[in-house]
Short mmCIF file of C-alpha atoms and ligand atoms in Angstrom, two decimals:
data_model
loop_
_atom_site.label_atom_id
_atom_site.label_comp_id
_atom_site.label_asym_id
_atom_site.label_seq_id
_atom_site.Cartn_x
_atom_site.Cartn_y
_atom_site.Cartn_z
CA UNK A 1 -19.93 3.72 16.66
CA UNK A 2 -20.00 4.31 13.55
CA UNK A 3 -21.45 4.43 10.38
CA UNK A 4 -20.52 5.48 6.76
CA UNK A 5 -23.20 7.91 5.40
CA UNK A 6 -23.86 8.16 1.62
CA UNK A 7 -21.29 11.40 1.89
CA UNK A 8 -17.87 10.22 2.82
CA UNK A 9 -17.71 6.75 -0.61
CA UNK A 10 -14.59 6.89 -1.83
CA UNK A 11 -15.75 8.47 -5.13
CA UNK A 12 -15.59 5.55 -7.83
CA UNK A 13 -19.16 3.60 -5.72
CA UNK A 14 -22.67 5.49 -5.72
CA UNK A 15 -25.99 4.62 -5.59
CA UNK A 16 -28.40 4.92 -8.38
CA UNK A 17 -32.46 3.54 -7.91
CA UNK A 18 -30.56 2.49 -4.19
CA UNK A 19 -27.94 0.15 -6.08
CA UNK A 20 -24.31 0.19 -5.12
CA UNK A 21 -22.85 0.85 -8.19
CA UNK A 22 -18.86 0.97 -9.75
CA UNK A 23 -18.73 3.58 -12.29
CA UNK A 24 -22.02 3.05 -14.44
CA UNK A 25 -22.17 -0.80 -13.55
CA UNK A 26 -24.34 -2.04 -10.10
CA UNK A 27 -21.95 -4.63 -7.98
CA UNK A 28 -25.36 -6.87 -8.05
CA UNK A 29 -24.69 -7.07 -12.11
CA UNK A 30 -21.35 -8.09 -11.47
CA UNK A 31 -21.78 -10.37 -8.38
CA UNK A 32 -23.52 -12.32 -10.31
CA UNK A 33 -21.08 -13.32 -12.58
CA UNK A 34 -18.53 -14.19 -9.43
CA UNK A 35 -18.74 -15.86 -6.41
CA UNK A 36 -18.68 -13.32 -3.63
CA UNK A 37 -16.53 -13.17 -1.72
CA UNK A 38 -13.65 -10.71 -4.62
CA UNK A 39 -12.09 -7.70 -4.81
CA UNK A 40 -13.50 -5.14 -6.66
CA UNK A 41 -11.73 -2.92 -8.61
CA UNK A 42 -12.19 0.40 -10.62
CA UNK A 43 -10.08 0.61 -12.98
CA UNK A 44 -10.52 4.40 -13.82
CA UNK A 45 -10.38 5.42 -10.19
CA UNK A 46 -6.95 4.23 -10.52
CA UNK A 47 -5.88 6.35 -12.94
CA UNK A 48 -7.83 9.51 -11.86
CA UNK A 49 -5.08 9.27 -9.16
CA UNK A 50 -2.86 8.44 -10.83
CA UNK A 51 -3.83 12.08 -12.77
CA UNK A 52 -4.26 13.78 -9.65
CA UNK A 53 -1.04 12.92 -8.08
CA UNK A 54 1.47 13.75 -10.61
CA UNK A 55 -0.95 16.71 -11.85
CA UNK A 56 0.66 17.95 -7.88
CA UNK A 57 3.60 15.88 -7.82
CA UNK A 58 5.50 16.30 -11.52
CA UNK A 59 5.16 20.68 -11.67
CA UNK A 60 7.48 20.04 -8.26
CA UNK A 61 9.91 18.02 -9.82
CA UNK A 62 8.95 14.73 -7.97
CA UNK A 63 9.23 11.84 -10.06
CA UNK A 64 6.66 8.86 -8.31
CA UNK A 65 7.09 5.21 -7.67
CA UNK A 66 4.27 3.04 -7.49
CA UNK A 67 4.81 0.97 -3.93
CA UNK A 68 3.88 -2.01 -4.96
CA UNK A 69 3.69 -4.25 -1.71
CA UNK A 70 0.01 -2.18 -1.61
CA UNK A 71 -1.14 -4.08 -4.55
CA UNK A 72 1.03 -5.75 -6.56
CA UNK A 73 -1.59 -7.93 -8.97
CA UNK A 74 0.15 -7.69 -12.55
CA UNK A 75 -2.80 -5.30 -14.26
CA UNK A 76 -2.41 -3.02 -11.57
CA UNK A 77 1.91 -2.95 -11.98
CA UNK A 78 0.09 -2.63 -15.74
CA UNK A 79 -1.68 0.04 -15.50
CA UNK A 80 0.88 1.85 -13.58
CA UNK A 81 3.59 1.44 -15.35
CA UNK A 82 1.84 2.89 -18.73
CA UNK A 83 0.58 6.02 -16.64
CA UNK A 84 4.68 6.12 -16.80
CA UNK A 85 4.86 5.43 -12.93
CA UNK A 86 8.00 3.71 -11.86
CA UNK A 87 8.06 0.67 -9.61
CA UNK A 88 9.44 0.40 -5.55
CA UNK A 89 9.82 -2.40 -4.65
CA UNK A 90 10.97 -4.77 -2.08
CA UNK A 91 11.38 -8.20 -3.30
CA UNK A 92 12.65 -11.23 -5.46
CA UNK A 93 9.09 -11.54 -5.55
CA UNK A 94 8.18 -7.66 -6.15
CA UNK A 95 10.27 -7.43 -8.84
CA UNK A 96 9.88 -10.74 -10.50
CA UNK A 97 6.06 -8.31 -11.39
CA UNK A 98 7.26 -5.45 -12.28
CA UNK A 99 8.96 -7.10 -15.29
CA UNK A 100 6.34 -9.05 -16.11
CA UNK A 101 4.08 -5.66 -16.24
CA UNK A 102 6.44 -4.20 -18.38
CA UNK A 103 8.31 -1.69 -16.07
CA UNK A 104 11.39 -0.84 -17.09
CA UNK A 105 14.06 -1.77 -15.23
CA UNK A 106 15.57 1.68 -14.32
CA UNK A 107 12.32 2.46 -13.27
CA UNK A 108 12.32 0.22 -10.39
CA UNK A 109 13.65 1.24 -7.02
CA UNK A 110 14.75 -1.48 -4.66
CA UNK A 111 14.16 -0.91 -1.02
CA UNK A 112 13.70 -3.55 1.34
CA UNK A 113 15.25 -4.30 4.94
CA UNK A 114 16.63 -7.82 4.52
CA UNK A 115 17.15 -7.92 0.93
CA UNK A 116 19.38 -11.40 0.41
CA UNK A 117 21.90 -12.21 -1.60
CA UNK A 118 19.81 -13.78 -4.63
CA UNK A 119 17.90 -10.76 -4.06
CA UNK A 120 20.32 -8.86 -4.58
CA UNK A 121 21.50 -10.71 -8.01
CA UNK A 122 18.82 -10.88 -9.27
CA UNK A 123 18.52 -6.81 -8.47
CA UNK A 124 21.65 -5.84 -10.03
CA UNK A 125 21.65 -8.95 -13.39
CA UNK A 126 18.09 -7.13 -14.26
CA UNK A 127 19.67 -3.52 -13.93
CA UNK A 128 17.59 -2.62 -11.16
CA UNK A 129 18.05 1.51 -10.98
CA UNK A 130 18.09 2.55 -7.36
CA UNK A 131 19.07 0.88 -4.13
CA UNK A 132 18.18 2.01 -1.14
CA UNK A 133 20.37 0.56 1.87
CA UNK A 134 19.54 -0.04 5.29
CA UNK A 135 23.17 -0.85 6.11
CA UNK A 136 26.48 -0.93 5.95
CA UNK A 137 26.45 -4.40 6.41
CA UNK A 138 24.34 -4.27 2.84
CA UNK A 139 26.24 -1.79 0.99
CA UNK A 140 29.21 -3.65 1.60
CA UNK A 141 26.87 -6.55 0.05
CA UNK A 142 26.53 -4.26 -2.53
CA UNK A 143 29.41 -3.89 -3.18
CA UNK A 144 31.04 -7.57 -3.51
CA UNK A 145 28.41 -8.77 -5.51
CA UNK A 146 28.42 -5.86 -8.09
CA UNK A 147 31.75 -6.45 -8.08
CA UNK A 148 30.77 -9.92 -9.13
CA UNK A 149 29.84 -9.76 -11.36
CA UNK A 150 31.53 -6.51 -12.64
CA UNK A 151 27.54 -4.37 -13.21
CA UNK A 152 27.88 -0.52 -11.17
CA UNK A 153 24.91 0.84 -9.54
CA UNK A 154 23.19 3.47 -8.09
CA UNK A 155 22.44 3.69 -4.53
CA UNK A 156 21.04 5.65 -1.39
CA UNK A 157 21.12 5.20 1.63
CA UNK A 158 17.79 4.65 3.71
CA UNK A 159 17.82 7.67 7.42
CA UNK A 160 16.37 6.68 10.19
CA UNK A 161 14.90 10.50 9.94
CA UNK A 162 13.78 9.83 13.93
CA UNK A 163 10.76 11.27 13.89
CA UNK A 164 7.24 10.16 14.81
CA UNK A 165 4.80 9.91 12.04
CA UNK A 166 1.24 9.80 14.09
CA UNK A 167 0.34 6.33 12.07
CA UNK A 168 -0.17 3.09 14.01
CA UNK A 169 2.42 1.68 15.78
CA UNK A 170 2.70 -1.22 13.77
CA UNK A 171 2.95 0.62 10.42
CA UNK A 172 5.77 3.46 12.06
CA UNK A 173 9.23 3.57 10.70
CA UNK A 174 10.62 6.05 11.01
CA UNK A 175 11.63 6.63 14.63
CA UNK A 176 14.64 5.68 16.88
CA UNK A 177 14.35 1.36 18.10
CA UNK A 178 12.93 0.34 14.69
CA UNK A 179 14.45 -2.15 12.26
CA UNK A 180 14.62 0.23 9.96
CA UNK A 181 17.17 2.82 7.86
CA UNK A 182 20.96 3.69 9.23
CA UNK A 183 21.14 6.17 12.13
CA UNK A 184 22.03 9.72 10.93
CA UNK A 185 25.06 10.12 12.53
CA UNK A 186 26.67 7.68 10.77
CA UNK A 187 25.77 8.74 7.21
CA UNK A 188 29.34 10.73 6.32
CA UNK A 189 31.40 7.66 7.53
CA UNK A 190 29.03 5.59 5.54
CA UNK A 191 29.83 8.08 1.97
CA UNK A 192 33.46 7.53 2.95
CA UNK A 193 32.83 3.54 2.42
CA UNK A 194 31.51 4.38 -0.63
CA UNK A 195 34.38 6.23 -1.92
CA UNK A 196 36.49 2.89 -1.69
CA UNK A 197 33.69 1.47 -3.79
CA UNK A 198 33.66 1.82 -7.43
CA UNK A 199 31.13 -0.21 -8.46
CA UNK A 200 28.48 1.63 -5.94
CA UNK A 201 27.22 5.28 -7.50
CA UNK A 202 25.86 6.17 -3.86
CA UNK A 203 24.46 9.13 -5.26
CA UNK A 204 21.80 10.36 -2.04
CA UNK A 205 19.42 9.41 0.92
CA UNK A 206 15.84 8.01 1.27
CA UNK A 207 13.39 7.92 4.28
CA UNK A 208 9.86 6.52 5.15
CA UNK A 209 9.07 6.85 7.59
CA UNK A 210 5.74 5.38 7.81
CA UNK A 211 2.12 5.26 6.16
CA UNK A 212 -1.00 6.63 7.07
CA UNK A 213 -0.03 9.50 7.70
CA UNK A 214 -2.25 12.30 7.73
CA UNK A 215 -1.02 15.18 9.58
CA UNK A 216 2.07 17.05 7.21
CA UNK A 217 3.10 18.03 10.53
CA UNK A 218 6.31 14.67 10.52
CA UNK A 219 6.99 15.35 6.35
CA UNK A 220 7.54 19.07 7.03
CA UNK A 221 10.23 18.11 10.04
CA UNK A 222 11.80 15.33 7.98
CA UNK A 223 12.16 16.47 4.67
CA UNK A 224 13.59 19.66 6.33
CA UNK A 225 16.20 17.15 8.06
CA UNK A 226 16.93 15.58 5.45
CA UNK A 227 17.32 18.96 3.74
CA UNK A 228 19.81 19.52 6.50
CA UNK A 229 22.03 16.19 5.86
CA UNK A 230 21.77 16.60 1.75
CA UNK A 231 23.89 20.11 2.37
CA UNK A 232 26.03 18.77 5.35
CA UNK A 233 27.21 15.53 2.91
CA UNK A 234 28.33 17.95 0.25
CA UNK A 235 29.98 20.56 2.51
CA UNK A 236 32.11 17.25 3.59
CA UNK A 237 32.80 17.19 -0.46
CA UNK A 238 30.28 14.49 -1.96
CA UNK A 239 28.23 14.81 -4.60
CA UNK A 240 24.51 14.04 -3.96
CA UNK A 241 21.90 14.76 -6.52
CA UNK A 242 19.04 12.09 -5.04
CA UNK A 243 16.42 12.47 -2.52
CA UNK A 244 13.59 9.28 -1.93
CA UNK A 245 10.56 10.39 0.24
CA UNK A 246 9.28 7.28 0.45
CA UNK A 247 5.47 6.70 0.68
CA UNK A 248 3.04 7.46 3.71
CA UNK A 249 0.72 9.61 2.16
CA UNK A 250 -2.93 8.21 4.45
CA UNK A 251 -6.14 8.81 2.49
CA UNK A 252 -10.06 8.62 3.74
CA UNK A 253 -11.58 5.03 5.56
CA UNK A 254 -14.47 7.30 7.15
CA UNK A 255 -13.35 9.09 9.30
CA UNK A 256 -13.09 12.30 6.94
CA UNK A 257 -8.57 12.27 7.79
CA UNK A 258 -6.25 11.80 4.86
CA UNK A 259 -3.56 13.88 2.98
CA UNK A 260 -3.82 16.07 0.05
CA UNK A 261 -1.12 15.20 -3.05
CA UNK A 262 -1.13 18.99 -3.27
CA UNK A 263 -0.68 19.85 0.45
CA UNK A 264 1.81 17.46 -0.06
CA UNK A 265 3.65 18.89 -2.64
CA UNK A 266 3.21 22.19 -1.27
CA UNK A 267 5.91 21.05 0.56
CA UNK A 268 8.28 19.60 -1.11
CA UNK A 269 8.65 23.43 -3.19
CA UNK A 270 8.58 25.30 0.16
CA UNK A 271 10.77 22.89 2.20
CA UNK A 272 13.32 21.56 -0.45
CA UNK A 273 13.34 25.07 -3.05
CA UNK A 274 16.80 25.38 -4.54
CA UNK A 275 18.50 22.04 -3.31
CA UNK A 276 18.52 21.53 -6.93
CA UNK A 277 18.31 17.77 -6.21
CA UNK A 278 15.68 14.91 -8.07
CA UNK A 279 13.10 14.05 -5.56
CA UNK A 280 11.14 10.54 -6.11
CA UNK A 281 8.03 8.84 -4.51
CA UNK A 282 7.18 6.59 -3.26
CA UNK A 283 3.05 6.35 -2.85
CA UNK A 284 1.44 3.03 -3.00
CA UNK A 285 -1.85 4.25 -0.48
CA UNK A 286 -2.91 6.82 -2.17
CA UNK A 287 -3.11 5.72 -5.60
CA UNK A 288 -4.90 2.65 -4.87
CA UNK A 289 -6.90 2.18 -1.58
CA UNK A 290 -10.13 3.86 -2.65
CA UNK A 291 -10.84 2.04 -5.76
CA UNK A 292 -11.66 -1.07 -4.59
CA UNK A 293 -13.56 -3.30 -2.27
CA UNK A 294 -14.36 -6.59 -0.61
CA UNK A 295 -17.21 -7.90 -1.90
CA UNK A 296 -18.92 -10.14 0.48
CA UNK A 297 -22.50 -11.85 1.63
CA UNK A 298 -24.23 -12.12 4.83
CA UNK A 299 -23.81 -15.87 5.52
CA UNK A 300 -25.77 -15.10 8.50
CA UNK A 301 -27.16 -12.54 11.51
CA UNK A 302 -27.52 -13.87 15.39
CA UNK A 303 -29.45 -12.78 17.50
CA UNK A 304 -27.19 -11.66 21.19
CA UNK A 305 -26.52 -9.20 23.40
CA UNK A 306 -25.07 -6.69 24.03
CA UNK A 307 -25.40 -6.98 20.16
CA UNK A 308 -26.02 -8.29 17.31
CA UNK A 309 -23.75 -10.53 14.91
CA UNK A 310 -23.47 -10.05 10.65
CA UNK A 311 -21.36 -12.91 9.25
CA UNK A 312 -20.39 -12.44 6.68
CA UNK A 313 -18.56 -14.65 4.11
CA UNK A 314 -14.96 -12.64 4.07
CA UNK A 315 -12.89 -13.17 7.39
CA UNK A 316 -9.93 -11.92 8.36
CA UNK A 317 -8.21 -14.65 6.03
CA UNK A 318 -9.51 -12.28 3.39
CA UNK A 319 -8.55 -8.64 4.93
CA UNK A 320 -7.00 -8.25 8.21
CA UNK A 321 -5.84 -4.81 8.02
CA UNK A 322 -8.44 -4.53 10.84
CA UNK A 323 -7.17 -7.71 12.85
CA UNK A 324 -3.82 -6.84 12.66
CA UNK A 325 -4.71 -2.81 12.79
CA UNK A 326 -6.96 -1.78 14.36
CA UNK A 327 -8.07 -0.40 10.90
CA UNK A 328 -11.32 0.58 9.31
CA UNK A 329 -13.33 -0.44 6.84
CA UNK A 330 -17.14 0.67 5.94
CA UNK A 331 -19.20 -1.74 5.44
CA UNK A 332 -21.90 -0.40 2.62
CA UNK A 333 -25.17 -2.45 1.09
CA UNK A 334 -25.21 -3.32 -2.23
CA UNK A 335 -29.51 -2.37 -2.20
CA UNK A 336 -30.62 -0.29 -0.17
CA UNK A 337 -34.01 -0.46 1.24
CA UNK A 338 -35.80 1.95 3.41
CA UNK A 339 -37.45 -0.38 5.39
CA UNK A 340 -35.09 -1.81 7.50
CA UNK A 341 -34.40 -0.03 10.84
CA UNK A 342 -30.63 0.50 11.91
CA UNK A 343 -29.11 -0.90 14.82
CA UNK A 344 -25.32 -1.21 15.62
CA UNK A 345 -24.15 -4.52 14.82
CA UNK A 346 -21.01 -6.79 15.61
CA UNK A 347 -19.93 -7.71 11.63
CA UNK A 348 -17.62 -10.61 11.91
CA UNK A 349 -16.08 -13.80 9.06
CA UNK A 350 -15.66 -16.65 9.52
CA UNK A 351 -12.86 -17.68 11.07
CA UNK A 352 -12.10 -19.97 14.24
CA UNK A 353 -10.63 -16.45 16.18
CA UNK A 354 -12.68 -13.58 18.24
CA UNK A 355 -10.18 -11.40 15.93
CA UNK A 356 -11.88 -11.99 12.98
CA UNK A 357 -13.89 -9.31 13.21
CA UNK A 358 -14.20 -6.14 10.46
CA UNK A 359 -16.16 -3.01 13.14
CA UNK A 360 -17.83 -3.02 16.40
CA UNK A 361 -21.08 -1.22 17.56
CA UNK A 362 -21.37 -0.62 14.14
CA UNK A 363 -24.85 1.22 13.13
CA UNK A 364 -26.43 -0.29 9.69
CA UNK A 365 -30.09 -1.52 8.51
CA UNK A 366 -30.01 -4.80 9.86
CA UNK A 367 -28.66 -7.13 6.70
CA UNK A 368 -30.42 -10.25 5.58
CA UNK A 369 -29.30 -13.28 5.29
CA UNK A 370 -28.30 -13.28 1.31
CA UNK A 371 -27.59 -10.24 1.23
CA UNK A 372 -24.91 -8.69 -1.05
CA UNK A 373 -22.77 -6.12 1.22
CA UNK A 374 -19.72 -4.40 0.53
CA UNK A 375 -15.89 -4.03 2.41
CA UNK A 376 -14.83 -0.08 1.36
CA UNK A 377 -11.15 1.16 1.09
CA UNK A 378 -9.53 -1.89 0.24
CA UNK A 379 -7.42 -1.56 -2.81
CA UNK A 380 -4.15 -1.29 -0.44
CA UNK A 381 -3.06 -3.69 2.32
CA UNK A 382 -6.12 -6.07 1.43
CA UNK A 383 -5.26 -8.43 -2.07
CA UNK A 384 -1.34 -9.05 -0.73
CA UNK A 385 -2.04 -9.78 3.08
CA UNK A 386 -4.11 -12.26 2.24
CA UNK A 387 -3.66 -15.56 3.66
CA UNK A 388 -5.28 -19.33 3.72
CA UNK A 389 -5.96 -19.76 7.17
CA UNK A 390 -8.83 -22.09 8.27
CA UNK A 391 -8.06 -23.78 4.54
CA UNK A 392 -10.20 -20.44 3.21
CA UNK A 393 -8.77 -20.17 -1.10
CA UNK A 394 -6.82 -16.96 -1.43
CA UNK A 395 -9.92 -15.51 -2.92
CA UNK A 396 -10.10 -13.70 -6.98
CA UNK A 397 -9.29 -9.99 -7.96
CA UNK A 398 -11.41 -8.51 -10.71
CA UNK A 399 -11.47 -5.52 -12.57
CA UNK A 400 -13.67 -2.79 -13.91
CA UNK A 401 -12.90 -1.20 -16.66
CA UNK A 402 -15.81 1.63 -17.71
CA UNK A 403 -18.66 -1.39 -17.79
CA UNK A 404 -15.71 -4.32 -19.38
CA UNK A 405 -15.21 -6.56 -16.54
CA UNK A 406 -12.33 -8.41 -16.33
CA UNK A 407 -10.99 -11.33 -13.61
CA UNK A 408 -7.34 -10.63 -12.99
CA UNK A 409 -6.72 -12.49 -10.57
CA UNK A 410 -8.51 -16.16 -10.33
CA UNK A 411 -9.76 -17.00 -6.96
CA UNK A 412 -7.77 -19.90 -6.35
CA UNK A 413 -9.35 -23.09 -5.86
CA UNK A 414 -8.20 -25.42 -3.08
CA UNK A 415 -7.53 -29.15 -5.06
CA UNK A 416 -4.51 -26.48 -6.48
CA UNK A 417 -2.80 -25.89 -3.34
CA UNK A 418 -3.63 -29.79 -2.09
CA UNK A 419 -1.88 -30.14 -4.79
CA UNK A 420 1.79 -28.36 -3.16
CA UNK A 421 1.47 -31.02 -0.46
CA UNK A 422 2.83 -34.46 0.40
N1 LLP B 501 8.37 3.11 0.46
C1 LLP B 501 8.71 2.08 1.99
C2 LLP B 501 10.28 1.92 1.31
C3 LLP B 501 7.80 1.24 2.27
O1 LLP B 501 8.39 0.43 2.99
C4 LLP B 501 6.02 2.25 1.71
C5 LLP B 501 5.37 0.80 2.93
C6 LLP B 501 5.42 2.45 0.86
C7 LLP B 501 6.92 3.10 0.24
C8 LLP B 501 4.13 2.61 0.98
O2 LLP B 501 3.89 3.44 1.72
P1 LLP B 501 2.13 3.61 1.62
O3 LLP B 501 2.07 4.66 0.58
O4 LLP B 501 1.46 2.76 1.21
O5 LLP B 501 1.72 4.09 2.81
N2 LLP B 501 0.04 -3.37 5.52
C9 LLP B 501 0.02 -1.36 6.16
C10 LLP B 501 1.15 -1.07 5.10
C11 LLP B 501 2.34 -1.03 5.81
C12 LLP B 501 3.09 -0.34 4.47
C13 LLP B 501 4.98 -0.51 4.58
N3 LLP B 501 5.29 0.54 3.70
C14 LLP B 501 -1.31 -1.41 5.99
O6 LLP B 501 -1.86 -2.29 5.57
O7 LLP B 501 -2.00 -0.42 6.46
#
């Protein structure tokens, strides 16, 4: 059984006179202007996280590239760009977004496990700063495309460090058998091959061992391995001046477990001291997760055994993380009431799937039809993962900046969706 106490509320939320506030505005007032469900982000909270991240990592010489996949809304990307962050992208679509948001292509890292020729060409032409190469085959394709276009590019090899990040199986990427990265046994061979590619400037190594990592140990293990392989390749005569450590920093989804920027920065300082190398990070979730909520309305309650149901107007098409990764997003009321008794409930959505369940056996004062609620910690991998399943249009995204409310993505209409079909 779980519940979220006020003590563990994300810092952009608070209760004042029993009303849930984001910053200085009551969420009820915001919901009067926007139909639920909708995503609501705090620009101030994102800025604060960027500031915390840069204050931890800049002193140890780390350049921060926001992982666009975690939240690719143009307004979020503009916030990142204006704070001086680069971007980590995984597709041509994400490249188009970051360029539109005004991020310098030279500050863009192109990750992505199966980049198409068209995407590679788009990125080379745009002047993307670095290609994180996932295989020998991709290296050959980059060589061919840069040769055709007559352009030089920077690249690093993404290594599979064979470290278990201890996260949910669906979001671990650095174990043997995962589709990502190159086996460390092949690094030397690939550096040798790149020596014959005049347009490909192979400058170092990259890793990304998984996401939502809450223990420093897997990082310690893999960063030390990256150091060892860098030194080995240098000893073989190759020039390496770049090390990309990927993303993965975990946040607190209500169980009190997270990884703090400063702890990771200290580890980098310790483990890579004296290596004389440019270090990059690609955090996504840790910059935006806590700054977002999904505002939703209780459509119905239903008496049942063994527990009563609370049925929301948001479904797994709007927020799939609980169904896909058994993730928890704490649910809290927009108006607190002392009158209602707490009881364990199952909180579900309206989709015709049993996996459309946000929280099971979750203790909450029983809400009533029409009550506004929010699912917290939904700034990352939430709106970006939504779908139109059950012919439900994508919901709006709203950004709160001080007391200014801006719709940063309109809700889709059904007409707009149907227009694309015959
Ligand atoms: N760099 C690379 C190469 C990545 O693949 C990822 C995330 C990141 C950086 C950013 O990782 P972060 O700092 O956000 O943990 N949809 C899943 C998470 C998938 C993460 C995929 N890669 C979820 O909702 O938990």
